[in-house]
Every structure is written in structure tokens, then in C-alpha cells.
Short mmCIF file of C-alpha atoms in Angstrom, two decimals:
data_model
loop_
_atom_site.label_atom_id
_atom_site.label_comp_id
_atom_site.label_asym_id
_atom_site.label_seq_id
_atom_site.Cartn_x
_atom_site.Cartn_y
_atom_site.Cartn_z
CA ARG S 35 -6.31 -38.89 0.73
CA HIS S 36 -7.37 -38.48 4.35
CA PRO S 37 -11.04 -38.56 5.28
CA ALA S 38 -12.66 -35.33 6.40
CA SER S 39 -12.37 -34.75 10.12
CA SER S 40 -15.42 -35.42 12.27
CA ARG S 41 -14.61 -32.32 14.30
CA THR S 42 -14.16 -28.72 13.37
CA VAL S 43 -10.54 -27.66 13.03
CA ARG S 44 -9.33 -24.07 12.98
CA PHE S 45 -6.96 -23.23 10.16
CA ALA S 46 -4.90 -20.11 9.58
CA LEU S 47 -4.41 -19.46 5.88
CA GLY S 48 -1.93 -16.87 4.66
CA LEU S 49 -2.90 -14.95 1.52
CA GLY S 50 -0.49 -13.09 -0.73
CA SER S 51 -0.54 -11.33 -4.11
CA ASN S 52 1.84 -9.10 -6.07
CA VAL S 53 0.68 -9.42 -9.69
CA GLY S 54 -2.26 -7.75 -11.42
CA ASP S 55 -5.21 -6.53 -9.39
CA ARG S 56 -3.75 -7.60 -6.06
CA LEU S 57 -6.68 -6.42 -3.97
CA GLN S 58 -9.25 -8.26 -6.09
CA HIS S 59 -7.19 -11.46 -6.00
CA MET S 60 -7.13 -11.29 -2.21
CA ARG S 61 -10.85 -10.57 -1.99
CA HIS S 62 -11.62 -13.51 -4.27
CA ALA S 63 -9.61 -15.81 -2.00
CA ALA S 64 -11.36 -14.59 1.15
CA ARG S 65 -14.80 -15.12 -0.43
CA GLU S 66 -13.93 -18.57 -1.79
CA LEU S 67 -12.54 -19.74 1.52
CA GLY S 68 -15.91 -18.95 3.02
CA GLU S 69 -17.37 -21.65 0.76
CA ILE S 70 -15.29 -24.44 2.33
CA GLY S 71 -15.71 -23.49 5.98
CA GLN S 72 -16.68 -20.71 8.34
CA VAL S 73 -14.50 -17.61 8.19
CA VAL S 74 -14.16 -16.53 11.83
CA ALA S 75 -11.64 -13.72 11.43
CA VAL S 76 -9.77 -11.79 8.74
CA SER S 77 -6.68 -9.78 9.52
CA ARG S 78 -6.06 -6.32 8.22
CA LEU S 79 -4.20 -5.95 4.96
CA TYR S 80 -0.40 -5.79 5.09
CA GLU S 81 2.00 -4.67 2.38
CA THR S 82 5.54 -6.02 2.33
CA GLU S 83 8.68 -6.20 0.24
CA PRO S 84 9.26 -9.62 -1.38
CA VAL S 85 11.51 -12.06 0.48
CA GLY S 86 13.74 -14.20 -1.74
CA GLY S 87 13.22 -14.91 -5.42
CA PRO S 88 13.74 -12.53 -8.37
CA GLU S 89 13.16 -8.79 -8.34
CA GLN S 90 9.42 -8.16 -8.17
CA GLY S 91 6.72 -5.89 -6.83
CA ARG S 92 5.45 -5.51 -3.27
CA PHE S 93 3.07 -8.09 -1.85
CA LEU S 94 -0.27 -7.69 -0.20
CA ASN S 95 -0.64 -10.15 2.67
CA ALA S 96 -3.37 -11.15 5.08
CA VAL S 97 -4.47 -14.11 7.19
CA VAL S 98 -7.90 -15.74 7.20
CA LEU S 99 -9.00 -17.93 10.11
CA LEU S 100 -11.22 -20.73 8.91
CA ASP S 101 -13.16 -23.37 10.86
CA SER S 102 -13.70 -26.45 8.71
CA HIS S 103 -14.44 -30.18 8.91
CA LEU S 104 -11.99 -30.79 6.05
CA ASP S 105 -8.59 -32.23 6.84
CA PRO S 106 -5.39 -30.26 6.14
CA GLU S 107 -4.70 -32.02 2.83
CA GLU S 108 -8.17 -31.17 1.57
CA ILE S 109 -7.75 -27.56 2.69
CA LEU S 110 -4.49 -27.42 0.73
CA ALA S 111 -6.20 -28.87 -2.36
CA GLU S 112 -8.95 -26.26 -2.10
CA ALA S 113 -6.32 -23.54 -1.73
CA HIS S 114 -4.66 -24.70 -4.94
CA ARG S 115 -8.02 -24.68 -6.71
CA ILE S 116 -8.67 -21.09 -5.63
CA GLU S 117 -5.16 -20.07 -6.73
CA ALA S 118 -5.66 -21.68 -10.15
CA ALA S 119 -8.88 -19.72 -10.67
CA ARG S 120 -6.75 -16.55 -10.45
CA ASP S 121 -4.20 -17.88 -12.97
CA ARG S 122 -1.52 -18.75 -10.42
CA THR S 123 1.63 -20.18 -12.02
CA ARG S 124 4.67 -21.83 -10.40
CA GLU S 125 7.47 -21.53 -12.97
CA VAL S 126 9.83 -19.62 -10.64
CA ARG S 127 10.33 -20.47 -6.98
CA TRP S 128 9.35 -17.53 -4.78
CA GLY S 129 8.51 -15.65 -7.96
CA PRO S 130 5.72 -13.14 -8.56
CA ARG S 131 2.21 -14.53 -8.29
CA THR S 132 -1.37 -13.47 -8.74
CA LEU S 133 -2.44 -15.33 -5.62
CA ASP S 134 -0.69 -17.44 -3.02
CA ILE S 135 -2.55 -19.32 -0.27
CA ASP S 136 -0.48 -21.08 2.38
CA VAL S 137 -1.83 -23.29 5.15
CA LEU S 138 0.11 -21.79 8.06
CA VAL S 139 -1.32 -23.45 11.15
CA ALA S 140 -4.00 -26.02 11.96
CA ASP S 141 -5.17 -26.21 15.57
CA GLY S 142 -4.10 -29.54 17.02
CA ALA S 143 -2.90 -30.91 13.67
CA THR S 144 0.67 -31.39 12.49
CA ARG S 145 2.03 -32.64 9.19
CA ASP S 146 5.49 -33.30 7.81
CA SER S 147 5.30 -34.59 4.27
CA ALA S 148 6.57 -33.62 0.84
CA THR S 149 3.33 -31.76 0.11
CA LEU S 150 2.38 -30.25 3.45
CA ALA S 151 4.17 -29.25 6.65
CA LEU S 152 2.26 -27.91 9.66
CA PRO S 153 2.98 -25.54 11.21
CA HIS S 154 4.39 -23.95 8.06
CA PRO S 155 8.18 -24.30 8.44
CA ARG S 156 8.93 -20.62 7.73
CA VAL S 157 5.95 -18.87 9.29
CA SER S 158 7.84 -17.89 12.47
CA GLU S 159 10.66 -16.35 10.39
CA ARG S 160 8.60 -14.07 8.18
CA ARG S 161 6.93 -10.97 9.52
CA PHE S 162 4.59 -10.73 6.52
CA ALA S 163 3.02 -14.01 7.65
CA VAL S 164 3.30 -13.86 11.43
CA ALA S 165 2.14 -10.22 11.83
CA PRO S 166 -1.35 -10.79 10.40
CA LEU S 167 -1.47 -14.20 12.13
CA ALA S 168 -0.67 -12.65 15.52
CA GLU S 169 -3.39 -10.07 14.92
CA VAL S 170 -6.18 -12.65 14.60
CA TRP S 171 -4.71 -15.66 16.47
CA PRO S 172 -1.94 -14.54 18.85
CA ASP S 173 -1.75 -17.91 20.63
CA ALA S 174 -1.33 -19.95 17.45
CA ASP S 175 1.48 -22.50 17.73
CA VAL S 176 3.98 -21.64 14.98
CA GLY S 177 6.54 -24.25 15.99
CA GLY S 178 9.74 -24.15 17.99
CA GLY S 179 7.78 -23.59 21.18
CA LEU S 180 6.64 -20.17 19.95
CA THR S 181 3.24 -18.59 19.68
CA ALA S 182 2.49 -16.16 16.87
CA SER S 183 2.73 -13.16 19.20
CA ALA S 184 6.07 -14.35 20.62
CA ALA S 185 7.47 -14.95 17.14
CA LEU S 186 6.36 -11.47 16.08
CA ARG S 187 8.32 -9.84 18.90
CA ARG S 188 11.47 -11.53 17.57
CA LEU S 189 10.95 -10.13 14.05
CA SER S 190 10.90 -6.41 14.81
CA GLY S 191 13.61 -5.75 12.22
CA GLN S 192 11.42 -6.80 9.28
CA ARG S 193 9.26 -3.91 8.13
CA VAL S 194 5.63 -4.17 7.01
CA PHE S 195 3.03 -1.55 6.09
CA ARG S 196 -0.40 -2.15 7.57
CA TRP S 197 -3.53 -0.77 5.96
CA SER S 198 -6.54 0.18 8.07
CA GLY S 199 -10.15 -0.86 7.67
CA ASP S 200 -12.08 -3.69 6.07
CA TRP S 201 -10.43 -4.73 2.81
CA VAL S 202 -12.77 -7.61 1.90
CA SER S 203 -15.89 -5.48 1.35
CA GLY S 204 -14.49 -1.97 1.84
CA THR S 205 -11.51 0.06 0.71
CA PRO S 206 -8.43 -0.19 2.93
CA GLY S 207 -7.01 3.17 3.93
CA LEU S 208 -4.50 4.94 6.12
CA GLY S 209 -6.82 5.46 9.06
CA ILE S 210 -5.63 8.12 11.50
CA ARG S 211 -2.44 8.52 9.48
CA ALA S 212 -4.39 10.20 6.68
CA LYS S 213 -5.61 12.92 9.06
CA ALA S 214 -2.09 13.29 10.43
CA TRP S 215 -0.75 14.00 6.92
CA VAL S 216 -3.39 16.65 6.28
CA SER S 217 -2.86 18.29 9.68
CA ALA S 218 0.91 18.38 9.16
CA GLN S 219 0.41 19.90 5.71
CA LEU S 220 -1.79 22.67 7.09
CA VAL S 221 0.64 23.49 9.89
CA LEU S 222 3.64 23.50 7.53
CA MET S 223 1.97 25.74 4.95
CA VAL S 224 0.72 28.24 7.54
CA ALA S 225 4.17 28.35 9.15
CA TRP S 226 5.83 28.92 5.80
CA LEU S 227 3.39 31.70 4.84
CA TRP S 228 3.99 33.43 8.17
CA LEU S 229 7.74 33.15 7.58
CA ALA S 230 7.44 34.64 4.10
CA LEU S 231 5.39 37.61 5.33
CA VAL S 232 7.57 38.33 8.37
CA THR S 233 10.97 38.02 6.68
CA GLY S 234 10.07 39.53 3.32
CA SER S 235 11.03 43.02 2.16
CA PRO S 236 9.69 43.39 -1.38
CA SER S 237 11.06 46.11 -3.61
CA PRO S 238 9.81 47.49 -6.95
CA ASN S 239 12.61 45.70 -8.83
CA GLY S 240 11.13 44.80 -12.21
CA TRP S 241 13.21 41.67 -12.72
CA VAL S 242 12.24 40.34 -9.31
CA VAL S 243 8.56 40.99 -10.00
CA LEU S 244 8.83 39.39 -13.43
CA GLY S 245 10.67 36.30 -12.21
CA GLY S 246 8.60 35.73 -9.11
CA GLY S 247 5.38 36.40 -10.93
CA ALA S 248 6.27 33.96 -13.71
CA VAL S 249 7.03 31.17 -11.23
CA ALA S 250 3.87 31.83 -9.23
CA LEU S 251 1.80 32.01 -12.43
CA ALA S 252 3.19 28.68 -13.64
CA GLY S 253 2.17 27.13 -10.33
CA GLY S 254 -1.28 28.68 -10.53
CA ILE S 255 -1.90 27.39 -14.05
CA GLN S 256 -0.70 23.91 -13.13
CA GLY S 257 -2.79 23.79 -9.96
CA LEU S 258 -6.00 25.21 -11.43
CA SER S 259 -5.80 22.85 -14.42
CA ALA S 260 -5.47 19.88 -12.09
CA LEU S 261 -8.28 21.08 -9.83
CA ARG S 262 -10.61 21.44 -12.81
CA LEU S 263 -9.90 17.87 -13.88
CA LEU S 264 -10.36 16.43 -10.39
CA GLY S 265 -13.66 18.16 -9.69
CA SER S 266 -15.60 16.37 -6.97
CA GLU S 267 -12.86 13.71 -6.68
CA LEU S 268 -10.51 16.23 -5.03
CA SER S 269 -9.34 15.17 -1.59
CA ALA S 270 -6.57 16.38 0.70
CA TYR S 271 -6.13 12.87 2.08
CA PRO S 272 -3.25 10.90 0.53
CA GLN S 273 -5.28 7.83 -0.32
CA ALA S 274 -7.14 6.69 -3.41
CA ARG S 275 -10.82 5.80 -3.37
CA GLU S 276 -12.37 2.92 -5.28
CA GLY S 277 -14.91 4.06 -7.82
CA THR S 278 -12.86 7.11 -8.80
CA THR S 279 -11.02 7.57 -12.08
CA LEU S 280 -7.31 7.56 -12.79
CA ILE S 281 -6.67 10.85 -14.61
CA ALA S 282 -3.95 10.85 -17.28
CA VAL S 283 -4.67 14.04 -19.26
CA GLY S 284 -3.80 17.73 -18.94
CA PRO S 285 -1.07 18.40 -16.35
CA TYR S 286 -1.23 14.72 -15.37
CA LYS S 287 0.50 13.93 -18.64
CA LEU S 288 3.53 15.82 -17.30
CA VAL S 289 3.53 15.12 -13.55
CA ARG S 290 1.74 12.64 -11.32
CA HIS S 291 0.95 15.11 -8.51
CA PRO S 292 0.45 18.51 -10.14
CA ILE S 293 -1.38 20.13 -7.19
CA TYR S 294 1.51 19.42 -4.82
CA GLY S 295 3.91 20.78 -7.42
CA ALA S 296 1.71 23.86 -7.86
CA ILE S 297 1.96 24.61 -4.14
CA ILE S 298 5.74 24.39 -4.29
CA LEU S 299 5.93 26.63 -7.37
CA GLY S 300 3.55 29.11 -5.77
CA ALA S 301 5.67 29.20 -2.61
CA ALA S 302 8.85 29.71 -4.64
CA GLY S 303 7.22 32.55 -6.59
CA ILE S 304 6.05 34.27 -3.42
CA ALA S 305 9.51 33.92 -1.84
CA ILE S 306 11.02 35.64 -4.87
CA LEU S 307 8.43 38.42 -4.83
CA GLN S 308 8.98 38.91 -1.11
CA GLU S 309 12.76 38.84 -1.66
CA SER S 310 13.06 36.55 1.35
CA TRP S 311 15.95 34.10 1.28
CA ILE S 312 14.59 32.55 4.46
CA ALA S 313 11.25 31.88 2.77
CA ALA S 314 13.09 30.57 -0.29
CA ALA S 315 15.02 28.14 1.91
CA GLY S 316 11.70 27.18 3.51
CA VAL S 317 10.53 25.86 0.13
CA LEU S 318 12.88 22.90 0.58
CA PRO S 319 10.98 21.49 3.60
CA LEU S 320 7.76 21.93 1.59
CA LEU S 321 9.32 19.98 -1.27
CA ALA S 322 10.48 17.22 1.08
CA PHE S 323 7.05 17.03 2.72
CA PHE S 324 5.10 16.76 -0.53
CA TRP S 325 7.60 14.23 -1.88
CA ALA S 326 6.97 12.06 1.18
CA LYS S 327 3.20 12.58 1.08
CA SER S 328 3.05 11.71 -2.61
CA SER S 329 5.00 8.50 -1.88
CA VAL S 330 2.30 7.43 0.57
CA GLU S 331 -0.39 8.42 -1.89
CA GLU S 332 1.22 6.40 -4.67
CA ARG S 333 1.21 3.33 -2.46
CA SER S 334 -2.55 3.80 -2.18
CA MET S 335 -2.91 4.42 -5.91
CA LEU S 336 -1.09 1.17 -6.67
CA LEU S 337 -3.49 -0.62 -4.33
CA VAL S 338 -6.68 0.72 -5.93
CA PHE S 339 -5.56 1.12 -9.56
CA PRO S 340 -3.68 -1.93 -10.94
CA ASP S 341 -2.63 0.10 -14.02
CA TYR S 342 -1.05 2.86 -11.95
CA GLU S 343 2.39 1.27 -12.26
CA ALA S 344 2.22 1.66 -16.05
CA PHE S 345 1.10 5.28 -15.59
CA ARG S 346 4.04 5.89 -13.25
CA ARG S 347 6.49 4.51 -15.80
CA GLN S 348 4.99 6.73 -18.48
CA VAL S 349 4.91 9.94 -16.40
CA ARG S 350 8.38 10.09 -14.87
CA ARG S 351 8.13 13.44 -13.06
CA ARG S 352 6.31 13.56 -9.78
CA LEU S 353 5.72 17.23 -8.88
CA ILE S 354 7.08 19.80 -11.33
CA PRO S 355 7.35 19.30 -15.13
CA TRP S 356 10.88 18.73 -16.38
CA LEU S 357 12.33 19.23 -12.89
CA VAL S 358 11.14 17.02 -10.04
#
């Protein structure tokens, strides 16, 4: 055991979680680290695919900068204590974990032992670690003569998803991207409606009226049922909000995004009634758009609702019952 340092040392600690309530595990770590030193910066929240190990879910990652009088070995021991409090296990190397805390960098301190290596030997190779590190400490020495920002520029091929906002005491979101999704949806729907009206030439054909009306009615019933269940929790933004409820009744027992599916059914019904093949073909871009938007929304749902993965396995269809 090394004695505590007489001077304050800055540490960069990488946090990760991909089991259970990932966001709460990360928040617990950030709060507990504040008990062993002064937290001077916290990166935004990143979401990444696992690197190595067995097949497993996506990780949340972040970096906390901590000023402490403890030495690196004591910081590591405290990190293990915090991990254990969240039921961290180590049966499988690089396996899924409730909480992972790595000592990435210590300012002016190096180690090379069986229990601790500083800088972390793989930090410069992994975007999920170096991206949040470069955000809060771009000049950190990550080894090999590289700073965090320089190492990040060399890892452009590794993809990460970065959440916006304060995740320790607030709810991380999409930021400006949420408004972009809503704006694109409005433009696309207005353009499609204009196309349907301009290119349509409805006739009094009874079968056309019956078929188009049935499709549009199905969409209306699906959409209105979902709207009634959502009530004040309705939002056009593709991100979940903490404090809301995961709905699993009514149309949500059949599809995970019934309102998006209702819009598509409504558009298909109108295209049939208008007898516009151009408008009917235009339903495909609507379908592709709402499929993509729902994918982003589900990422947010998985972040806020730990049981959403079980709900997604139970409700296999995304937009339209028995079809999509």
C-alpha cells in the first residue's frame, strides 16, 4: 500500500455500464467518486457497441475528472468498492457488467504493475474511452506520445453515440437533433399531403372507397387509441422523459409505436382514396422515416426504462400490427 499523496493529483476515471439500470449505475458512480475527491468535470454520456467479449448490450460510457490526495492504488481500491456496491461481477473477461470504473490517466503519475497500469494501456485505442476523455481533458497524456485529443483523431472509424445535457442530475437527451427530427417529420408529411392532393383523381368506385376507407379507419382507430393512453405524456420529440410511464396496454400490446404506424396507415388509405400511385409510392419514404425515428426513440427508451428491452422482446412489431 502506498501512502496518500501530499499533493492533489488529477485522475481521469472511465465509467461504463451495460446491465440493468445503466443510467442509475453511472449516476451512483459519479456521486460516490465525489466522496473521495473533488469532481472537477464530467463528460457527456456516450453510448457504444461492446468491444471484445461475448455478445451483449450497448454500453453507456463517460469520464469523470477527479482531484484527490489519494494515490492511484487507493483510487483503484475505491473504484472497486463502488463497483461492488452495484453488484459488479468478473466471471467473464470483457463480459457484461453493471458498473465498470477504470483509472485511465493520473496527472504526473505512471504505474506498470499486475494490478494497475497508468496510463491505461488500451485507452488510446478505444473511442468509447478517449472520446469522453478528450471532451473534458484534451491534453491528457494517454501514452505513446499522444494526448487524448490526438488519439481521438486517429479513431474516427469507431462509432459512438453522444447524448446531450447533464446526465448526473438531469435526463440526457438528443439536443438539437430532437428538433431536427420533428422539423423533418413536418416537412415530409406536408410534402406528401401536397403530393396526394395534386396527383390524385378520385372516382366514385365503391371498392376503392371501401378499401381506402378501411385502411384509413384502421389507422385512425390505432392512432386515437394510442393518443388517449398517452394523454399529457404525448410528445413529438423522439426521446423518453424520466418520470413518465412505460405503456404496455391497448395498441401498445400489438406495436411499440402505434402513432407512427397510424400515420402510415392513414397516408396509405388517403392514397387509395385519391387513386394516386405517386402518393402510394410516397408512403414508402414515410415508412422509412418513421422506422428510423422510432429507432432513435427506442435508444432513448432503453436509456430511461431498464425494462424496455423485455417489452421490445414481447411486442415484436414496431409500427403496424401483424405487418411491420
